[in-house]
mmCIF file of C-alpha atoms in Angstrom:
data_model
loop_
_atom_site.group_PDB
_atom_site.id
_atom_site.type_symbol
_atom_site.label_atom_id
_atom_site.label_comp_id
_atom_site.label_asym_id
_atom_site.label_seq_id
_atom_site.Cartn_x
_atom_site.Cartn_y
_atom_site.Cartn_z
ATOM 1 C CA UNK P 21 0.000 0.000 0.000
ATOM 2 C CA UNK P 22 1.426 3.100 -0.848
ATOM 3 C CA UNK P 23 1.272 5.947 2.263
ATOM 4 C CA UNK P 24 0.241 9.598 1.917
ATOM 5 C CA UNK P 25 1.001 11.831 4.835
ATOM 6 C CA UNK P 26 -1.167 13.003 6.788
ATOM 7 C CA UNK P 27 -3.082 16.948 5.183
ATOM 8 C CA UNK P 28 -1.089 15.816 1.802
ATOM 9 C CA UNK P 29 -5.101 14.782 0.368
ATOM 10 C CA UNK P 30 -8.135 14.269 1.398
ATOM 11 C CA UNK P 31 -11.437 12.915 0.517
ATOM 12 C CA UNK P 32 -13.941 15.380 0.197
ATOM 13 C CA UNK P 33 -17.606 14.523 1.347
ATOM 14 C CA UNK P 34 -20.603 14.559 -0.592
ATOM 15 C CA UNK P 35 -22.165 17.761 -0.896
ATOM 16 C CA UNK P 36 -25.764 19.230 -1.759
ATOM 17 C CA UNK P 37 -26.775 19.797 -5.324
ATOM 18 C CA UNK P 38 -28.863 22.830 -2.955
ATOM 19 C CA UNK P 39 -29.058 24.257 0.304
ATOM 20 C CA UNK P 40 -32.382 25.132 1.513
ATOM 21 C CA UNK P 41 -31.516 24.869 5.512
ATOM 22 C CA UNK P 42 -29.272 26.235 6.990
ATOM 23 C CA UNK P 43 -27.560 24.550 10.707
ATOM 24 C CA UNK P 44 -27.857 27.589 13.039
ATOM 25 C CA UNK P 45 -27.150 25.375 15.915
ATOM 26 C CA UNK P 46 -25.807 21.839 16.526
ATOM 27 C CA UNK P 47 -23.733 19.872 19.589
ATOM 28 C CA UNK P 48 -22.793 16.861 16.666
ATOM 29 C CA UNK P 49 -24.046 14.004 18.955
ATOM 30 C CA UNK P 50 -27.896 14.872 19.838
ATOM 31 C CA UNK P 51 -29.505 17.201 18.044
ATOM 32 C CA UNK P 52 -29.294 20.559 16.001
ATOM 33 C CA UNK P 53 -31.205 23.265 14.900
ATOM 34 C CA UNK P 54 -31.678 24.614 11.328
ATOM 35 C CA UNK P 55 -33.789 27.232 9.974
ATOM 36 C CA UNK P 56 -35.061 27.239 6.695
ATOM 37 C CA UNK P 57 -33.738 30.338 4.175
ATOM 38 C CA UNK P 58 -36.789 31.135 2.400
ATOM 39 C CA UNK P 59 -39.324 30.961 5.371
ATOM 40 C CA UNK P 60 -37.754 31.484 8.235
ATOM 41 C CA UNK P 61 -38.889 28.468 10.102
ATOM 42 C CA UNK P 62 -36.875 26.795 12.597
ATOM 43 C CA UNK P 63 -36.744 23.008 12.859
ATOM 44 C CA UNK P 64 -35.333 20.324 15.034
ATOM 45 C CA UNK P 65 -33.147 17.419 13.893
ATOM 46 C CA UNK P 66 -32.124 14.705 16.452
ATOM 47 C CA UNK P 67 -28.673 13.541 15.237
ATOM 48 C CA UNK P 68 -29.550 10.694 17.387
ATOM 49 C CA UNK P 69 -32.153 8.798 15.674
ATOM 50 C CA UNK P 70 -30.140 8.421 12.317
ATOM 51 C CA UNK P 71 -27.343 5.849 12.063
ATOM 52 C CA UNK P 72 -24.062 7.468 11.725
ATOM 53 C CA UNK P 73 -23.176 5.166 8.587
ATOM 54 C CA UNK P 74 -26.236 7.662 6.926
ATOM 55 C CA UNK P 75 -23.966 10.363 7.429
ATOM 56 C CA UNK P 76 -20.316 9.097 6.219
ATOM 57 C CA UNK P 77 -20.701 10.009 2.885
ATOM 58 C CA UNK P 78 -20.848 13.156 3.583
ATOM 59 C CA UNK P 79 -17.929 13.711 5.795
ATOM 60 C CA UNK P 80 -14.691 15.043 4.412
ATOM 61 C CA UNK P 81 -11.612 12.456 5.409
ATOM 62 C CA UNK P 82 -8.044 12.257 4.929
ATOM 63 C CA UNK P 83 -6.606 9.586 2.666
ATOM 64 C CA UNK P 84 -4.002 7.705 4.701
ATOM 65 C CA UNK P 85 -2.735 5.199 2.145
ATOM 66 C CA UNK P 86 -3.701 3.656 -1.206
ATOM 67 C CA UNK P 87 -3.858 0.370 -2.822
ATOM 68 C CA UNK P 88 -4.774 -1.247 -5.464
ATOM 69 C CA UNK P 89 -7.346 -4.173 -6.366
ATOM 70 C CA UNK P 90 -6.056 -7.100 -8.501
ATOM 71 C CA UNK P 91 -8.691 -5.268 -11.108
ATOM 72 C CA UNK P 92 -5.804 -2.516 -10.947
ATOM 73 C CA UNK P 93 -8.464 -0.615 -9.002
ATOM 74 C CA UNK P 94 -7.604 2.021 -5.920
ATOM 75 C CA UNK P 95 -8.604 0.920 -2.759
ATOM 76 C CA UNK P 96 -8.306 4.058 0.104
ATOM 77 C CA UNK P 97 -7.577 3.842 3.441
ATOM 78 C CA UNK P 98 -9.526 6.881 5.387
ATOM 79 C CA UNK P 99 -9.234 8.455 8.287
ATOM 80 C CA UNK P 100 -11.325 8.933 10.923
ATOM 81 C CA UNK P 101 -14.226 11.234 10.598
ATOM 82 C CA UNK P 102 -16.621 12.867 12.958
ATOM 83 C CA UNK P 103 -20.237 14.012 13.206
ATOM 84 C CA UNK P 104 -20.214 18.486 12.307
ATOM 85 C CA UNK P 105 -22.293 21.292 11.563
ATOM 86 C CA UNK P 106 -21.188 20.846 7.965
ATOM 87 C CA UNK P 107 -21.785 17.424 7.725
ATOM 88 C CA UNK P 108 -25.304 17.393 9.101
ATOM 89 C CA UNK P 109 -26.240 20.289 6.594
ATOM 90 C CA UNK P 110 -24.957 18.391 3.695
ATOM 91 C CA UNK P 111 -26.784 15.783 4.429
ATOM 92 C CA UNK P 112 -30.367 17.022 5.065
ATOM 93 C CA UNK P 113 -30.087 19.035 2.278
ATOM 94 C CA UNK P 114 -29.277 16.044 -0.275
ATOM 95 C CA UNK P 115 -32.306 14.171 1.186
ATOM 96 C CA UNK P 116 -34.207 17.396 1.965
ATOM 97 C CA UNK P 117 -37.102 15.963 -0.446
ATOM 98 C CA UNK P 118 -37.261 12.316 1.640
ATOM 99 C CA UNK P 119 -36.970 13.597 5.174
ATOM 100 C CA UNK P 120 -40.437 13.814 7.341
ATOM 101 C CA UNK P 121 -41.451 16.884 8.943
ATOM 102 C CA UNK P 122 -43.801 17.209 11.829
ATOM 103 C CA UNK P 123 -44.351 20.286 13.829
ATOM 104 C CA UNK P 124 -44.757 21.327 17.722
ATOM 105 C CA UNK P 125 -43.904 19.636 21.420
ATOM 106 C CA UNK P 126 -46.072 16.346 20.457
ATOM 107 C CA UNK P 127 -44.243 15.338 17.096
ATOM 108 C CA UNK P 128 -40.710 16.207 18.638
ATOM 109 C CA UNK P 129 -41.666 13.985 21.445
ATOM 110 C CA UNK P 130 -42.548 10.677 19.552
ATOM 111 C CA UNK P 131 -39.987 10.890 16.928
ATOM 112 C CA UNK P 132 -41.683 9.692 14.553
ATOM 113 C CA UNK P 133 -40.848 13.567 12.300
ATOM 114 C CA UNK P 134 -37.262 13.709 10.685
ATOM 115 C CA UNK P 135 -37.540 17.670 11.134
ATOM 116 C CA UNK P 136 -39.864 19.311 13.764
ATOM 117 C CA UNK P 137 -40.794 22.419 13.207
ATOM 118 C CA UNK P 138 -40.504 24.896 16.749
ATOM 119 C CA UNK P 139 -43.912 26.621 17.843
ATOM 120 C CA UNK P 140 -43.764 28.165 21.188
ATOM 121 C CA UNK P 141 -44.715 24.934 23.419
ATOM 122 C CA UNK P 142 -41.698 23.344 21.639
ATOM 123 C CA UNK P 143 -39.374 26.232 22.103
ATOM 124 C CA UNK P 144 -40.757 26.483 25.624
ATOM 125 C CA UNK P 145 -39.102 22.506 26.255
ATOM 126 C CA UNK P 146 -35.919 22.974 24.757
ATOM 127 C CA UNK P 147 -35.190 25.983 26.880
ATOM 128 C CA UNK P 148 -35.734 23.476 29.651
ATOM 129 C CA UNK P 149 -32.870 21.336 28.189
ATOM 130 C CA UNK P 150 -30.241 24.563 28.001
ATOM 131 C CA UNK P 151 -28.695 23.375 30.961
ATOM 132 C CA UNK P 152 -27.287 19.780 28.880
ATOM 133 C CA UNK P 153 -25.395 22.094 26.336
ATOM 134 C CA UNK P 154 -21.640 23.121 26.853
ATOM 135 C CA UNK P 155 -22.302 26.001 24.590
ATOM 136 C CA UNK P 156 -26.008 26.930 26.172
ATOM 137 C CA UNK P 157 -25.586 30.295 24.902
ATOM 138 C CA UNK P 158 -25.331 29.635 20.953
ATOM 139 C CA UNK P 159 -27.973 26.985 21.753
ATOM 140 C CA UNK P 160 -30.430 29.311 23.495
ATOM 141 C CA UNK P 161 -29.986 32.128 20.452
ATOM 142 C CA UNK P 162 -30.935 29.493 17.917
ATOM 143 C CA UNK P 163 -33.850 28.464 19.463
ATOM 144 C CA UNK P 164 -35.148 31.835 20.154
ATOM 145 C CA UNK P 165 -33.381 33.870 18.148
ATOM 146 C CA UNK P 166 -36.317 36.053 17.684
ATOM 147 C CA UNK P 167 -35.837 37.518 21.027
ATOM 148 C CA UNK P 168 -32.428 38.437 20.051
ATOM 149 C CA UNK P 169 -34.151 40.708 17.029
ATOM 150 C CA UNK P 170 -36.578 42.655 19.467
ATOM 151 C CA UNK P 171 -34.076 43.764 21.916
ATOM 152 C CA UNK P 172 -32.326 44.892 18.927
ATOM 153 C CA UNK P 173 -34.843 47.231 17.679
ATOM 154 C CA UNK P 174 -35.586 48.257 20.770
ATOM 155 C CA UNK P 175 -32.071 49.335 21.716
ATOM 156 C CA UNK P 176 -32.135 50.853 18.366
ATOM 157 C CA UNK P 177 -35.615 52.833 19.365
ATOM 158 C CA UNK P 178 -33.811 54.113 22.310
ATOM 159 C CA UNK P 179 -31.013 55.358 20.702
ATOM 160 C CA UNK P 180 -33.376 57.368 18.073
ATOM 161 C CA UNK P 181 -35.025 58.672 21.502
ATOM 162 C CA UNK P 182 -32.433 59.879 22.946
ATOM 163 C CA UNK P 183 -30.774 61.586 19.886
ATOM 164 C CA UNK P 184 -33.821 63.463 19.335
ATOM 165 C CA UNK P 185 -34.414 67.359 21.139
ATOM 166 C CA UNK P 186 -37.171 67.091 23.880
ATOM 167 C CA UNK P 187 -37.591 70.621 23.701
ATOM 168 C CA UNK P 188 -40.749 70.974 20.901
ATOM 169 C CA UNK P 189 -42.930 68.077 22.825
ATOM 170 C CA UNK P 190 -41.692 68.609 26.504
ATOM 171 C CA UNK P 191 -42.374 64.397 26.663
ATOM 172 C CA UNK P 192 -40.420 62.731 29.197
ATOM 173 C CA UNK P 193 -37.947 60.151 27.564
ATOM 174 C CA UNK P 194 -39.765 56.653 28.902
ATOM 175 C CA UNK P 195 -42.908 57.614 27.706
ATOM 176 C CA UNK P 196 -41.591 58.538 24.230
ATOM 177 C CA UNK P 197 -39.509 55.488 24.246
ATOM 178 C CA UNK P 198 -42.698 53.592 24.717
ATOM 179 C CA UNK P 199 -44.881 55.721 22.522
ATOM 180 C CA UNK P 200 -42.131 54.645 19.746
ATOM 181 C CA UNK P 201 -42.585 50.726 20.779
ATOM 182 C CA UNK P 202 -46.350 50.846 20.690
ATOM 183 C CA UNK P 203 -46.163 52.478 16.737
ATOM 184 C CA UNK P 204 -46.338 55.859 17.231
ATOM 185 C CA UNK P 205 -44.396 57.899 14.942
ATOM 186 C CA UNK P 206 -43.133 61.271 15.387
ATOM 187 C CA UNK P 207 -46.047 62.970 13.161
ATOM 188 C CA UNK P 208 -48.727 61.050 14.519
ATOM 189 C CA UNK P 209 -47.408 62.086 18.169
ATOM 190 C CA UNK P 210 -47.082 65.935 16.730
ATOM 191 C CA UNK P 211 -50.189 65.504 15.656
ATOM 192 C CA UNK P 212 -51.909 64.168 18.674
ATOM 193 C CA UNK P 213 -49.975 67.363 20.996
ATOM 194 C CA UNK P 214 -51.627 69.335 18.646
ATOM 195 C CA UNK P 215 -55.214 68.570 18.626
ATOM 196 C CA UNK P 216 -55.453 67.392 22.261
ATOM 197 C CA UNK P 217 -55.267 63.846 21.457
ATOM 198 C CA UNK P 218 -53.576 61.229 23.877
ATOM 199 C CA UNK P 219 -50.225 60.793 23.329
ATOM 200 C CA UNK P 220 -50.494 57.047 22.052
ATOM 201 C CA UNK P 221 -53.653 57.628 19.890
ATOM 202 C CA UNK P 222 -53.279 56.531 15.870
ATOM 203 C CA UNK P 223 -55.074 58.333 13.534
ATOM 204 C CA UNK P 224 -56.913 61.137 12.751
ATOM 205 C CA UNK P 225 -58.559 63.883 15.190
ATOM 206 C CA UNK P 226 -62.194 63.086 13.968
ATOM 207 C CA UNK P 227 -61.456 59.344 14.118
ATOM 208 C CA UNK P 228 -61.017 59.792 18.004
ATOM 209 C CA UNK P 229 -63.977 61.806 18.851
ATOM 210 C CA UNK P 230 -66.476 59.795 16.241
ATOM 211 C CA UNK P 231 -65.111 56.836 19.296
ATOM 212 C CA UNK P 232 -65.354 58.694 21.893
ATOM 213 C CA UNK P 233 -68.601 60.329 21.320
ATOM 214 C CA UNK P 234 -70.364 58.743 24.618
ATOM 215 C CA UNK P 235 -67.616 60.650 26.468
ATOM 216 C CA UNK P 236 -68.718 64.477 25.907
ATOM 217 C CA UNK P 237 -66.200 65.285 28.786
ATOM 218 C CA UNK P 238 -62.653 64.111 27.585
ATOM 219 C CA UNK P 239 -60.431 67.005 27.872
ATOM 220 C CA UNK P 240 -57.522 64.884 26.383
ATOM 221 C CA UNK P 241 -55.244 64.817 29.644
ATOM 222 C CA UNK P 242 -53.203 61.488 29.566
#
């Protein structure tokens, strides 16, 4: 058998014609996460249920040594390979169109779904199971990564807040900062100062006393 050294080649593993998921999140023994590009929608994959020899093609290994058949054929001798992130997404993206999909706490719980799609119940459980993670962190964002976008906006909200001169409205910062959060824009709150309106109100001047008709005594204090 002739040697190779060791990083002098390598077998590379099978990969996707496409890539419709993406791995967000996976610990390359249990279970990972992937979210699909074109929706959005998060799914489960437990690494566990599928036998590892499923997955071998699609690992990239070094070629230790080569020999040849009596055929005049080339036989390899491979290293050893182990379960990744890259891996995992090759794979479920080359049998994307075969793999089951199920959605919400009950399918993720009897296995019986290749790919569980997350609704809050489900997202709920797997927080539960941060704890098992070395990496809980990444693990956590993947899940709920949605969270991650709100505080986002809302630190951006704050920093248009706080950029912006108080001295036209006279509005104490939390409130605007809240104002902002519940959809008020700066016109509409303009607006509202202008006519009397409350502060959080959206939409015209006539629009709020056609609702309020019943009430002939709102003086439009908030």
């Amino acid at each position: 058998m002739k040697k190779i050294r060791d990083g002098e080649n390598q077998k590379v593993g099978k990969e996707a014609k496409e890539y419709k998921m993406d791995v967000i999140f996976s610990d390359n023994s249990e279970m990972a996460v992937l979210q699909d590009k074109s929706s959005g929608k998060k799914y489960i994959f437990n690494i566990y249920l599928l036998d590892k020899d499923e997955l071998e093609p699609y690992a990239t290994r070094s070629i230790l040594g080569v020999d040849f058949d009596e055929d005049g054929m080339p036989d390899e001798e491979l290293g050893d390979w182990d379960i990744n992130s890259e891996v995992i997404e090759n794979y479920i993206n080359d049998n994307l169109e075969h793999l089951t999909t199920g959605k919400g706490l009950e399918d993720y719980e009897n296995t019986q779904a290749d790919l569980v799609e997350l609704d809050d119940d489900l997202k709920d459980e797997l927080k539960t199971l941060a704890r098992y993670q070395k990496d809980s962190t990444s693990y956590l964002k993947a899940i709920d990564s949605e969270d991650f976008k709100i505080n986002e906006s809302v630190r951006m909200i704050v920093r248009d807040v706080i950029s912006e001169s108080m001295a036209k409205d006279n509005i104490p910062l939390l409130k605007k900062a809240l104002l902002k959060l519940k959809g008020v824009s700066d016109t509409q709150l303009e607006y509202n100062i202008e006519h009397g309106l409350p502060w959080d109100w959206k939409g015209s001047k006539e629009g709020f006393y056609e609702k309020m008709e019943p009430r002939k005594d709102y003086t439009g204090s908030n």
